[in-house]
Amino acid sequence: MEEPPVTAPTTTKGTPGPEKGTPSPEKGTTIGSLEVLAVVLVLLVLARGRIAGLISGAALQTWSTVFVSVLVQAVPFLVFGVVLSAVIAVFVPRGFWARALPSHPALAVPAAGVAGVILPGCECGSVPIAGSLIRRGVTPAAALAFLLAAPAINPIVLTATVIAFPGEPMMAVARGVASLVVAVAMGWLWLRVGKPEWIKLPHRPDLDDESKARAFWAACRHDIMHAGGFLVLGAAAAATINVVIPAAWLQSLAGYPVLSVIALATLAVLLSICSEADAFVAASLSQFSLTSRLVFLVVGPMVDLKLISMQTGVFGRRFAMRFAPATFVAAILVGSAFGVVLL
């Protein structure tokens, strides 16, 4: 049975309106992620003296370095994804995706996953693009397969993996195939058990009545507000984890095969490294097995703190609470299997 696309609720005049139980925009100002972020930043500036006194200079320096590095890695690809999302929303006809993808959802999922190879970006750009695809009528299962596959199987990421592991050419092959299998499996799982109400796309102003230029910039502003604010919050969480977790803990787990896989999978979530750079981090973890490092590379582009935050902002909390844990488990199982067989 074909899964219905997720669309915004409509009023009697045919324009998007608020969901039942949601206050109308005319009755008050909606507080979004951008406003919350602004308040948090102001509070941090006002309390910077007290915060600096509580945290040692070295820890604070590490925190700020990790925070800035995550943003520097992610922001260019976020902007790329937002712009491409706006192009899809404004310039691509609504019927294009119905013609480009197989009509049967079960076949559209692997087709969308393989299409991820043409996007030279990271997970930050794939989130707004997937949201725009769903708005344009693509079945959510196919859009989610694209979201997971694009950051892991595109040529830039696979080339970086080959360079990072010069003596292990199968590492890039295993990463690409395992990531595609996870993406397709999660798409099919969504077809099986996913519910349309679990995805709550934020209300976007109707773009069809605007000029192309105005609609394009409106879509860009909308996606930057909802994805960018959560990206900053995710980067802050990743920086905090880097400061809190002692490196010695990882050293003690390297000798245990199962625990090392779980440890590096968890580390991939916490570090939130961009998929273009994570292969070099994995290569530096030489005390761990190739299989555990493969799991690190499969999990990272699909589930990390900044990605979970962005998915919450774009698709809603109910979606992120279900999709991220399921993807995490699937990535560990599939990555481990391909590591044992190919490495």
CSV table of C-alpha atoms in Angstrom, one decimal:
chain,number,residue,atom,x,y,z
A,1,MET,CA,0.0,0.0,0.0
A,2,GLU,CA,1.4,3.3,-1.0
A,3,GLU,CA,2.3,5.6,1.9
A,4,PRO,CA,0.5,8.9,1.8
A,5,PRO,CA,2.8,12.0,1.6
A,6,VAL,CA,3.0,14.2,4.7
A,7,THR,CA,1.3,17.5,4.0
A,8,ALA,CA,0.5,20.6,6.0
A,9,PRO,CA,-3.1,20.9,7.3
A,10,THR,CA,-5.3,23.2,5.2
A,11,THR,CA,-8.0,25.7,6.0
A,12,THR,CA,-11.2,26.0,4.2
A,13,LYS,CA,-9.6,28.3,1.7
A,14,GLY,CA,-7.0,25.8,0.8
A,15,THR,CA,-4.0,27.5,2.4
A,16,PRO,CA,-1.8,25.9,5.1
A,17,GLY,CA,-3.2,26.4,8.5
A,18,PRO,CA,-2.3,25.3,12.0
A,19,GLU,CA,-2.9,21.8,13.3
A,20,LYS,CA,-5.7,21.1,15.7
A,21,GLY,CA,-4.8,22.2,19.1
A,22,THR,CA,-2.0,24.5,17.9
A,23,PRO,CA,-2.5,28.2,18.7
A,24,SER,CA,-3.1,30.3,15.6
A,25,PRO,CA,-0.3,32.6,14.5
A,26,GLU,CA,-2.6,35.6,14.7
A,27,LYS,CA,-3.1,35.1,18.5
A,28,GLY,CA,0.5,35.4,19.5
A,29,THR,CA,4.1,35.1,18.6
A,30,THR,CA,5.5,31.7,18.0
A,31,ILE,CA,8.8,31.0,19.8
A,32,GLY,CA,11.1,28.9,17.6
A,33,SER,CA,14.6,27.4,17.9
A,34,LEU,CA,16.2,30.6,16.7
A,35,GLU,CA,14.6,32.7,19.4
A,36,VAL,CA,15.5,30.1,22.1
A,37,LEU,CA,19.1,30.1,20.8
A,38,ALA,CA,19.3,33.9,21.0
A,39,VAL,CA,18.1,33.9,24.6
A,40,VAL,CA,20.7,31.1,25.5
A,41,LEU,CA,23.5,33.0,23.8
A,42,VAL,CA,22.6,36.3,25.7
A,43,LEU,CA,22.5,34.4,29.0
A,44,LEU,CA,25.9,32.8,28.3
A,45,VAL,CA,27.4,36.3,27.5
A,46,LEU,CA,26.0,37.7,30.7
A,47,ALA,CA,27.2,34.8,32.8
A,48,ARG,CA,30.5,34.4,31.0
A,49,GLY,CA,32.6,35.5,34.1
A,50,ARG,CA,31.0,33.0,36.4
A,51,ILE,CA,31.1,30.2,33.8
A,52,ALA,CA,34.8,30.8,33.2
A,53,GLY,CA,35.4,30.5,36.9
A,54,LEU,CA,33.7,27.2,37.1
A,55,ILE,CA,35.5,25.6,34.2
A,56,SER,CA,39.3,25.3,33.9
A,57,GLY,CA,41.0,27.2,31.1
A,58,ALA,CA,42.1,24.1,29.3
A,59,ALA,CA,38.7,22.5,29.4
A,60,LEU,CA,37.0,25.7,28.3
A,61,GLN,CA,39.5,26.0,25.4
A,62,THR,CA,38.8,22.4,24.3
A,63,TRP,CA,35.1,23.1,24.5
A,64,SER,CA,35.3,26.2,22.3
A,65,THR,CA,37.7,24.5,19.8
A,66,VAL,CA,35.3,21.5,19.3
A,67,PHE,CA,32.2,23.7,19.2
A,68,VAL,CA,33.7,26.0,16.5
A,69,SER,CA,35.2,23.1,14.5
A,70,VAL,CA,31.8,21.3,14.4
A,71,LEU,CA,30.1,24.5,13.1
A,72,VAL,CA,32.9,25.3,10.6
A,73,GLN,CA,32.6,21.7,9.2
A,74,ALA,CA,28.8,21.7,9.1
A,75,VAL,CA,27.6,25.2,8.2
A,76,PRO,CA,28.8,25.2,4.5
A,77,PHE,CA,27.0,22.0,3.8
A,78,LEU,CA,23.9,23.2,5.8
A,79,VAL,CA,23.8,26.2,3.5
A,80,PHE,CA,24.2,24.0,0.5
A,81,GLY,CA,21.4,21.8,1.6
A,82,VAL,CA,19.1,24.7,2.5
A,83,VAL,CA,19.7,26.3,-1.0
A,84,LEU,CA,19.1,23.0,-2.8
A,85,SER,CA,16.0,22.4,-0.6
A,86,ALA,CA,14.7,25.9,-1.7
A,87,VAL,CA,15.4,25.1,-5.3
A,88,ILE,CA,13.4,21.8,-5.0
A,89,ALA,CA,10.6,23.7,-3.3
A,90,VAL,CA,10.3,26.6,-5.7
A,91,PHE,CA,11.7,25.6,-9.1
A,92,VAL,CA,11.1,21.9,-9.4
A,93,PRO,CA,7.5,21.1,-10.6
A,94,ARG,CA,5.5,19.1,-8.1
A,95,GLY,CA,5.0,16.2,-10.5
A,96,PHE,CA,8.7,15.8,-11.3
A,97,TRP,CA,9.5,13.5,-8.4
A,98,ALA,CA,6.5,11.3,-9.1
A,99,ARG,CA,8.0,10.7,-12.6
A,100,ALA,CA,11.6,10.4,-11.5
A,101,LEU,CA,11.1,7.8,-8.8
A,102,PRO,CA,9.3,4.4,-9.2
A,103,SER,CA,5.7,4.7,-8.4
A,104,HIS,CA,5.8,1.7,-6.0
A,105,PRO,CA,7.1,2.9,-2.6
A,106,ALA,CA,9.1,-0.3,-2.1
A,107,LEU,CA,11.1,0.4,-5.3
A,108,ALA,CA,11.3,4.1,-4.7
A,109,VAL,CA,13.3,3.5,-1.5
A,110,PRO,CA,16.4,1.9,-3.0
A,111,ALA,CA,16.2,4.3,-6.0
A,112,ALA,CA,16.3,7.3,-3.6
A,113,GLY,CA,19.1,5.7,-1.6
A,114,VAL,CA,21.3,5.2,-4.7
A,115,ALA,CA,20.5,8.8,-5.7
A,116,GLY,CA,22.4,9.9,-2.6
A,117,VAL,CA,25.6,9.3,-4.5
A,118,ILE,CA,25.2,12.5,-6.5
A,119,LEU,CA,25.0,14.8,-3.5
A,120,PRO,CA,28.6,15.9,-2.4
A,121,GLY,CA,27.6,17.0,1.1
A,122,CYS,CA,27.2,15.9,4.6
A,123,GLU,CA,24.3,15.0,6.9
A,124,CYS,CA,23.6,18.7,7.7
A,125,GLY,CA,22.6,19.3,4.1
A,126,SER,CA,20.6,16.2,3.7
A,127,VAL,CA,18.1,17.0,6.4
A,128,PRO,CA,16.4,20.1,4.9
A,129,ILE,CA,16.6,18.4,1.4
A,130,ALA,CA,14.7,15.4,2.7
A,131,GLY,CA,12.1,17.7,4.3
A,132,SER,CA,11.6,19.5,1.0
A,133,LEU,CA,11.3,16.2,-0.9
A,134,ILE,CA,8.5,15.1,1.5
A,135,ARG,CA,6.7,18.4,0.9
A,136,ARG,CA,7.0,17.8,-2.8
A,137,GLY,CA,5.1,14.5,-2.6
A,138,VAL,CA,8.0,12.0,-2.3
A,139,THR,CA,7.0,9.2,0.0
A,140,PRO,CA,8.6,9.7,3.4
A,141,ALA,CA,10.3,6.3,3.2
A,142,ALA,CA,12.2,7.3,0.1
A,143,ALA,CA,13.1,10.7,1.4
A,144,LEU,CA,14.5,9.1,4.6
A,145,ALA,CA,16.5,6.6,2.6
A,146,PHE,CA,18.1,9.5,0.7
A,147,LEU,CA,18.7,11.4,4.0
A,148,LEU,CA,20.7,8.4,5.4
A,149,ALA,CA,22.5,7.4,2.3
A,150,ALA,CA,23.6,10.8,0.8
A,151,PRO,CA,26.2,11.7,3.6
A,152,ALA,CA,27.8,8.3,3.5
A,153,ILE,CA,28.0,7.1,-0.1
A,154,ASN,CA,28.8,10.3,-2.0
A,155,PRO,CA,32.1,10.4,-3.9
A,156,ILE,CA,33.8,12.9,-1.6
A,157,VAL,CA,33.2,10.8,1.5
A,158,LEU,CA,34.3,7.6,-0.1
A,159,THR,CA,37.4,9.2,-1.5
A,160,ALA,CA,38.3,10.6,1.9
A,161,THR,CA,37.9,7.1,3.3
A,162,VAL,CA,40.3,5.6,0.7
A,163,ILE,CA,42.9,8.3,1.6
A,164,ALA,CA,42.5,7.8,5.3
A,165,PHE,CA,43.0,4.0,5.0
A,166,PRO,CA,45.7,3.6,2.4
A,167,GLY,CA,46.4,0.0,3.2
A,168,GLU,CA,42.8,-1.0,3.5
A,169,PRO,CA,41.0,-0.5,0.2
A,170,MET,CA,38.0,-2.6,1.3
A,171,MET,CA,37.2,-0.1,4.1
A,172,ALA,CA,35.7,2.4,1.6
A,173,VAL,CA,33.8,-0.5,-0.1
A,174,ALA,CA,32.5,-1.8,3.1
A,175,ARG,CA,31.5,1.7,4.3
A,176,GLY,CA,29.6,2.5,1.1
A,177,VAL,CA,27.7,-0.8,0.8
A,178,ALA,CA,26.9,-1.1,4.5
A,179,SER,CA,25.6,2.5,4.6
A,180,LEU,CA,23.4,2.0,1.6
A,181,VAL,CA,22.0,-1.2,3.1
A,182,VAL,CA,21.2,0.6,6.3
A,183,ALA,CA,19.5,3.4,4.4
A,184,VAL,CA,17.4,1.1,2.3
A,185,ALA,CA,16.5,-1.1,5.3
A,186,MET,CA,15.4,1.9,7.3
A,187,GLY,CA,13.3,3.2,4.4
A,188,TRP,CA,11.6,-0.2,4.1
A,189,LEU,CA,11.1,-0.3,7.9
A,190,TRP,CA,9.3,3.0,7.7
A,191,LEU,CA,7.0,1.7,5.0
A,192,ARG,CA,6.2,-1.2,7.3
A,193,VAL,CA,5.7,0.5,10.7
A,194,GLY,CA,6.0,4.3,10.1
A,195,LYS,CA,3.0,6.5,10.6
A,196,PRO,CA,2.4,9.8,8.8
A,197,GLU,CA,1.6,11.6,12.1
A,198,TRP,CA,5.1,10.9,13.4
A,199,ILE,CA,6.5,13.4,11.0
A,200,LYS,CA,5.5,17.0,11.8
A,201,LEU,CA,7.0,19.3,9.3
A,202,PRO,CA,7.1,22.9,10.6
A,203,HIS,CA,4.6,25.2,8.9
A,204,ARG,CA,6.2,26.9,5.9
A,205,PRO,CA,4.4,29.8,4.2
A,206,ASP,CA,2.7,29.0,1.0
A,207,LEU,CA,5.2,29.7,-1.8
A,208,ASP,CA,3.1,29.1,-4.8
A,209,ASP,CA,1.5,32.6,-4.8
A,210,GLU,CA,4.9,34.3,-4.5
A,211,SER,CA,7.3,35.3,-7.2
A,212,LYS,CA,10.1,32.8,-7.7
A,213,ALA,CA,12.7,35.1,-6.1
A,214,ARG,CA,10.6,35.9,-3.1
A,215,ALA,CA,9.6,32.2,-2.6
A,216,PHE,CA,13.2,31.1,-2.9
A,217,TRP,CA,14.4,33.4,-0.1
A,218,ALA,CA,11.4,32.7,2.0
A,219,ALA,CA,12.2,29.0,1.8
A,220,CYS,CA,15.9,29.6,2.7
A,221,ARG,CA,15.0,31.8,5.7
A,222,HIS,CA,12.5,29.2,6.9
A,223,ASP,CA,14.9,26.2,6.7
A,224,ILE,CA,17.9,28.1,8.2
A,225,MET,CA,15.8,29.1,11.2
A,226,HIS,CA,14.6,25.5,11.9
A,227,ALA,CA,17.7,23.6,11.0
A,228,GLY,CA,20.4,26.2,11.9
A,229,GLY,CA,19.3,26.7,15.5
A,230,PHE,CA,19.3,23.0,16.3
A,231,LEU,CA,22.7,22.6,14.6
A,232,VAL,CA,24.2,25.1,17.1
A,233,LEU,CA,22.6,23.3,20.0
A,234,GLY,CA,23.9,19.9,18.7
A,235,ALA,CA,27.4,21.4,18.3
A,236,ALA,CA,27.3,22.6,21.9
A,237,ALA,CA,26.2,19.2,23.2
A,238,ALA,CA,29.0,17.5,21.2
A,239,ALA,CA,31.6,19.9,22.6
A,240,THR,CA,30.4,19.3,26.1
A,241,ILE,CA,30.7,15.5,25.7
A,242,ASN,CA,34.2,15.9,24.3
A,243,VAL,CA,35.2,17.7,27.5
A,244,VAL,CA,33.4,15.4,30.0
A,245,ILE,CA,34.3,11.9,28.7
A,246,PRO,CA,37.9,10.9,29.6
A,247,ALA,CA,40.0,9.4,26.7
A,248,ALA,CA,41.2,6.7,29.0
A,249,TRP,CA,37.8,5.1,29.0
A,250,LEU,CA,38.0,4.3,25.3
A,251,GLN,CA,41.5,2.9,25.7
A,252,SER,CA,40.2,0.4,28.3
A,253,LEU,CA,37.5,-0.9,25.9
A,254,ALA,CA,39.7,-1.4,22.8
A,255,GLY,CA,40.6,-5.0,23.7
A,256,TYR,CA,37.0,-6.2,23.9
A,257,PRO,CA,35.4,-6.8,20.4
A,258,VAL,CA,31.8,-6.3,21.3
A,259,LEU,CA,32.4,-3.4,23.7
A,260,SER,CA,34.7,-1.7,21.3
A,261,VAL,CA,32.0,-1.7,18.6
A,262,ILE,CA,29.5,-0.2,21.0
A,263,ALA,CA,32.0,2.3,22.3
A,264,LEU,CA,33.0,3.6,18.9
A,265,ALA,CA,29.3,3.7,17.8
A,266,THR,CA,28.5,5.8,20.8
A,267,LEU,CA,31.5,7.9,20.2
A,268,ALA,CA,30.4,8.6,16.7
A,269,VAL,CA,27.1,9.9,18.0
A,270,LEU,CA,28.7,12.1,20.6
A,271,LEU,CA,31.5,13.6,18.6
A,272,SER,CA,29.2,14.7,15.7
A,273,ILE,CA,32.0,14.9,13.1
A,274,CYS,CA,31.2,15.8,9.6
A,275,SER,CA,31.1,12.8,7.2
A,276,GLU,CA,33.8,14.4,5.1
A,277,ALA,CA,36.3,14.3,8.0
A,278,ASP,CA,35.3,11.3,10.1
A,279,ALA,CA,37.4,8.8,8.2
A,280,PHE,CA,40.6,10.5,9.4
A,281,VAL,CA,39.4,10.4,13.0
A,282,ALA,CA,38.6,6.7,12.6
A,283,ALA,CA,42.0,6.0,11.1
A,284,SER,CA,43.6,7.6,14.1
A,285,LEU,CA,41.9,5.2,16.5
A,286,SER,CA,44.4,2.5,15.6
A,287,GLN,CA,44.0,0.7,18.9
A,288,PHE,CA,40.5,-0.4,17.8
A,289,SER,CA,39.7,-3.2,15.2
A,290,LEU,CA,38.8,-2.4,11.6
A,291,THR,CA,35.3,-3.6,12.3
A,292,SER,CA,34.7,-1.3,15.2
A,293,ARG,CA,36.1,1.6,13.1
A,294,LEU,CA,33.8,0.7,10.2
A,295,VAL,CA,30.8,0.9,12.6
A,296,PHE,CA,32.1,4.3,13.7
A,297,LEU,CA,32.0,5.4,10.0
A,298,VAL,CA,28.5,3.9,9.3
A,299,VAL,CA,26.9,5.3,12.5
A,300,GLY,CA,28.4,8.8,12.4
A,301,PRO,CA,26.7,10.2,9.2
A,302,MET,CA,23.3,8.7,10.2
A,303,VAL,CA,23.1,9.3,14.0
A,304,ASP,CA,24.9,12.0,15.9
A,305,LEU,CA,23.9,14.8,18.3
A,306,LYS,CA,23.7,17.6,15.8
A,307,LEU,CA,21.8,15.4,13.3
A,308,ILE,CA,19.3,14.4,16.0
A,309,SER,CA,18.8,18.0,16.9
A,310,MET,CA,18.3,19.0,13.3
A,311,GLN,CA,15.9,16.1,12.7
A,312,THR,CA,13.9,17.3,15.7
A,313,GLY,CA,13.7,20.8,14.3
A,314,VAL,CA,12.7,19.7,10.7
A,315,PHE,CA,10.6,16.6,11.3
A,316,GLY,CA,9.5,16.9,14.9
A,317,ARG,CA,10.4,15.3,18.3
A,318,ARG,CA,8.1,12.3,17.8
A,319,PHE,CA,10.0,11.4,14.7
A,320,ALA,CA,13.5,11.8,16.1
A,321,MET,CA,12.7,9.8,19.2
A,322,ARG,CA,11.8,6.8,17.1
A,323,PHE,CA,14.0,7.1,14.0
A,324,ALA,CA,17.4,7.9,15.6
A,325,PRO,CA,17.5,4.9,18.0
A,326,ALA,CA,16.3,2.5,15.3
A,327,THR,CA,18.9,3.8,12.9
A,328,PHE,CA,21.6,3.5,15.5
A,329,VAL,CA,20.8,-0.2,16.2
A,330,ALA,CA,20.6,-1.0,12.4
A,331,ALA,CA,23.9,0.8,11.7
A,332,ILE,CA,25.7,-1.2,14.4
A,333,LEU,CA,24.3,-4.6,13.3
A,334,VAL,CA,24.9,-4.0,9.5
A,335,GLY,CA,28.3,-2.3,10.0
A,336,SER,CA,29.5,-5.2,12.2
A,337,ALA,CA,28.3,-7.8,9.7
A,338,PHE,CA,30.1,-6.2,6.8
A,339,GLY,CA,33.2,-5.7,8.9
A,340,VAL,CA,33.4,-9.4,9.8
A,341,VAL,CA,32.8,-10.4,6.2
A,342,LEU,CA,34.9,-7.8,4.2
A,343,LEU,CA,37.5,-6.8,6.7
